[in-house]
Amino acid sequence: LVTHGNQKLDPETARVTTSGAVLELFRGLALSVDLWKIDVDHAIRQLTAPEIFTSCYERGIRAFCSLVHRDPARGFAIDFVDSPTFNLGTTSTTGLDAAVDLTRDTGLGQLRARFDAQRLFKFDIDDTISVLHAQGNYDAGVYPNLKANLSASWQHATGLSAGFNVTFVGSFLECQNNNCNGGAPSRDVASWRKVDVFSTFATRRMKLTVGVNNVFDTPPPTIYIGFQGDSDAATYNYLGRFFYARLTQSF
């Protein structure tokens, strides 16, 4: 048994099935595809505030209501919410990962590029009371149908290099009272993109890097039931456009 505070938790067990292939189309260009299925029993995870509120106020489960503490001195407004760790039934996910890698000598320097994407087919959470379909819904967090990343860099023999990185998070549904699985009214949360650029100049003893993260100052999409600033800090960049410079000197 695993002990968390005064609570004893059963160990997680998992069944993982994967299959994949790598195809080298020609020297320096490779395509990889991986199909995966992961089933976790006795899943150990921490409850989120939206899950607690939904289970209490929408489903009427008293065990979850006891986690919400109210302050009588403030008209019984919510004071704090316990977020314990539980064995929460089973979690079943299925998806496809694909990537393209390119390495090529252009004569003016070496070019490296990679594009990878993940297509989520299923993300189901069975908490022994009901099955929560999280794929494409915000009921359990940001699990869109598609995520992708594109990165590229160029490096010259003189020590000069430059590159960029583009991050993409697909759209999904946000539902009233965090209850997409209960047929509540919903709205689309738009897809999100972030672009980073950088450049480096290096000699035998010195390396100078400058760059800009989130070049277009793209804010995170609004998630009204998001627990952190009306969005999801685990997925999106809250910092906005950020300039940086880093100098490394060896002696």
XYZ file of C-alpha atoms in Angstrom:
251
model
C 0.000 0.000 0.000
C 0.996 3.594 -0.621
C 0.430 6.001 2.263
C -0.571 9.604 1.608
C -0.946 11.495 4.889
C -3.278 9.352 7.002
C -4.814 7.733 3.942
C -3.685 4.399 2.530
C -3.745 4.149 -1.243
C -3.580 1.062 -3.408
C -0.660 0.995 -5.859
C -1.418 1.852 -9.464
C -1.210 -0.850 -12.083
C -1.035 -0.181 -15.807
C -1.416 -2.035 -19.084
C 0.485 -0.293 -21.870
C 0.192 -1.342 -25.502
C 2.202 0.432 -28.194
C 3.016 -0.177 -31.821
C 5.006 2.004 -34.151
C 7.129 2.305 -37.227
C 9.992 4.484 -38.448
C 10.476 5.105 -42.144
C 13.630 6.793 -43.449
C 12.477 8.283 -46.746
C 16.020 9.301 -47.629
C 19.189 10.180 -45.738
C 18.332 12.922 -43.246
C 14.525 12.625 -43.488
C 12.607 10.216 -41.251
C 8.923 9.694 -40.462
C 7.771 7.967 -37.264
C 4.282 6.895 -36.179
C 3.311 5.420 -32.802
C -0.132 4.170 -31.757
C -0.594 3.737 -28.031
C -3.178 2.580 -25.503
C -2.721 3.023 -21.765
C -5.091 1.653 -19.111
C -4.366 2.533 -15.481
C -6.194 0.801 -12.607
C -6.430 2.277 -9.101
C -5.258 5.558 -10.609
C -3.684 7.832 -7.998
C -4.298 11.499 -8.640
C -5.205 14.689 -6.857
C -8.719 16.008 -7.187
C -9.062 19.431 -8.801
C -11.393 22.131 -7.489
C -13.704 21.953 -10.574
C -14.050 18.173 -10.123
C -14.903 18.636 -6.451
C -17.487 21.338 -7.169
C -19.095 19.309 -9.963
C -19.278 16.114 -7.884
C -20.764 18.000 -4.947
C -23.144 20.553 -6.445
C -24.102 18.811 -9.687
C -23.993 15.143 -8.668
C -24.864 15.576 -4.996
C -22.078 13.325 -3.670
C -21.723 14.244 0.014
C -18.152 12.951 0.304
C -17.059 15.688 -2.108
C -19.185 18.351 -0.412
C -17.279 17.722 2.822
C -14.114 18.907 1.064
C -15.581 22.391 0.558
C -15.130 24.505 3.712
C -17.224 27.632 4.256
C -16.692 30.506 6.677
C -19.783 31.408 8.772
C -18.240 34.805 9.560
C -18.382 35.703 5.856
C -21.907 34.578 5.113
C -20.770 30.985 4.526
C -18.622 32.012 1.562
C -16.122 29.371 0.479
C -13.013 29.637 2.655
C -10.875 26.841 1.195
C -11.174 23.528 -0.621
C -9.360 20.349 0.387
C -7.717 18.651 -2.586
C -6.777 15.156 -1.400
C -5.174 12.351 -3.344
C -7.353 9.315 -4.011
C -7.508 6.051 -5.909
C -9.954 7.226 -8.551
C -10.980 4.119 -10.420
C -9.445 3.624 -13.852
C -8.090 5.849 -16.601
C -8.059 4.743 -20.230
C -6.319 6.698 -22.995
C -5.671 6.016 -26.659
C -3.787 8.185 -29.107
C -1.458 8.504 -32.060
C 1.934 10.261 -32.124
C 3.535 11.194 -35.432
C 6.798 13.013 -36.136
C 8.899 14.112 -39.096
C 12.634 14.787 -38.596
C 14.819 16.544 -41.160
C 18.583 17.073 -41.047
C 20.214 18.595 -44.113
C 23.485 20.296 -45.015
C 22.528 23.287 -47.163
C 26.073 24.396 -47.998
C 25.457 27.538 -45.947
C 25.036 25.619 -42.718
C 23.173 22.668 -41.241
C 19.385 22.741 -41.070
C 17.509 20.722 -38.468
C 13.719 20.618 -38.295
C 11.168 18.527 -36.446
C 7.384 18.438 -36.581
C 5.487 16.289 -34.101
C 1.784 15.980 -33.397
C -0.461 14.019 -31.086
C -3.989 12.946 -31.953
C -6.009 11.936 -28.909
C -8.734 9.381 -29.619
C -9.911 8.686 -26.075
C -9.358 9.872 -22.519
C -11.875 8.250 -20.163
C -11.830 8.436 -16.367
C -13.951 5.906 -14.496
C -14.284 7.084 -10.885
C -16.487 4.032 -10.018
C -19.540 6.341 -10.006
C -19.551 7.445 -13.626
C -17.306 7.544 -16.674
C -15.935 10.973 -17.505
C -15.116 11.491 -21.178
C -12.319 14.064 -20.996
C -11.215 14.062 -24.628
C -12.190 17.392 -26.165
C -13.879 18.545 -22.938
C -12.554 20.605 -20.039
C -14.234 18.432 -17.387
C -10.830 17.049 -16.306
C -8.451 19.594 -17.817
C -7.058 20.471 -21.249
C -7.237 17.340 -23.414
C -7.876 18.586 -26.979
C -8.073 16.286 -29.974
C -4.836 17.687 -31.389
C -1.544 19.093 -30.100
C 1.478 19.854 -32.267
C 4.931 21.367 -32.201
C 7.218 22.612 -34.995
C 10.853 23.501 -34.352
C 13.711 24.350 -36.685
C 17.274 25.569 -36.297
C 20.123 26.546 -38.631
C 23.775 26.407 -37.602
C 26.759 27.788 -39.500
C 30.343 26.648 -39.092
C 31.297 30.154 -37.919
C 29.309 29.604 -34.705
C 26.206 31.544 -35.714
C 22.856 29.785 -35.333
C 19.178 30.711 -35.249
C 15.875 28.950 -34.852
C 12.231 29.033 -33.900
C 9.627 26.930 -32.144
C 5.863 26.935 -32.723
C 3.507 25.331 -30.189
C -0.112 24.521 -31.050
C -2.900 23.432 -28.688
C -6.205 22.525 -30.312
C -9.668 23.719 -29.380
C -12.053 21.989 -26.973
C -15.373 22.518 -25.208
C -15.974 24.293 -21.922
C -19.355 23.519 -20.391
C -21.510 25.199 -17.803
C -20.776 23.949 -14.286
C -17.832 21.930 -15.680
C -20.238 19.269 -16.877
C -19.740 18.508 -20.569
C -20.653 14.892 -19.883
C -24.040 15.913 -18.493
C -25.288 17.763 -21.554
C -24.798 21.241 -20.063
C -24.591 24.298 -22.385
C -21.129 24.613 -23.906
C -18.805 27.041 -25.662
C -15.736 26.540 -27.834
C -12.354 27.381 -26.334
C -10.267 28.514 -29.294
C -7.035 26.859 -30.370
C -3.802 28.532 -29.210
C -0.412 29.123 -30.805
C 2.875 30.385 -29.395
C 5.981 31.314 -31.413
C 9.490 31.522 -29.917
C 12.614 32.650 -31.804
C 16.288 32.642 -30.798
C 19.780 33.228 -32.139
C 23.185 32.182 -30.832
C 26.747 33.203 -31.581
C 29.475 30.962 -30.172
C 33.255 30.947 -30.158
C 35.602 28.494 -28.462
C 35.174 30.183 -25.075
C 32.100 32.369 -25.362
C 28.446 31.780 -26.184
C 25.824 34.530 -26.521
C 22.139 33.670 -26.938
C 19.295 36.137 -27.443
C 15.655 35.357 -28.063
C 12.001 36.213 -27.730
C 9.413 33.862 -26.276
C 5.788 34.306 -27.331
C 6.712 36.696 -30.148
C 3.130 37.733 -30.897
C 2.243 38.167 -27.201
C -0.584 35.644 -27.522
C -2.632 35.465 -24.308
C -3.952 32.136 -23.047
C -7.538 31.431 -24.115
C -10.213 32.265 -21.588
C -11.583 29.321 -19.645
C -14.222 30.745 -17.324
C -14.195 27.711 -15.038
C -10.391 27.509 -15.095
C -9.092 27.482 -11.545
C -6.029 29.663 -12.259
C -6.763 33.106 -13.685
C -9.649 31.989 -15.934
C -7.389 29.669 -17.925
C -5.067 26.672 -17.411
C -1.515 27.405 -16.273
C -0.415 23.794 -16.797
C -0.998 24.131 -20.543
C -0.650 27.765 -21.559
C 1.982 30.468 -21.202
C 0.858 33.267 -18.864
C 4.027 35.346 -19.108
C 3.335 36.993 -22.466
C 6.091 38.283 -24.751
C 9.461 37.792 -23.048
C 12.899 38.980 -24.238
C 16.040 37.367 -22.890
C 19.811 37.308 -23.361
C 22.311 34.813 -21.938
C 26.101 35.034 -22.017
C 28.380 32.141 -21.114
C 32.140 32.624 -20.830
C 34.670 29.847 -20.229
C 38.067 30.543 -18.677
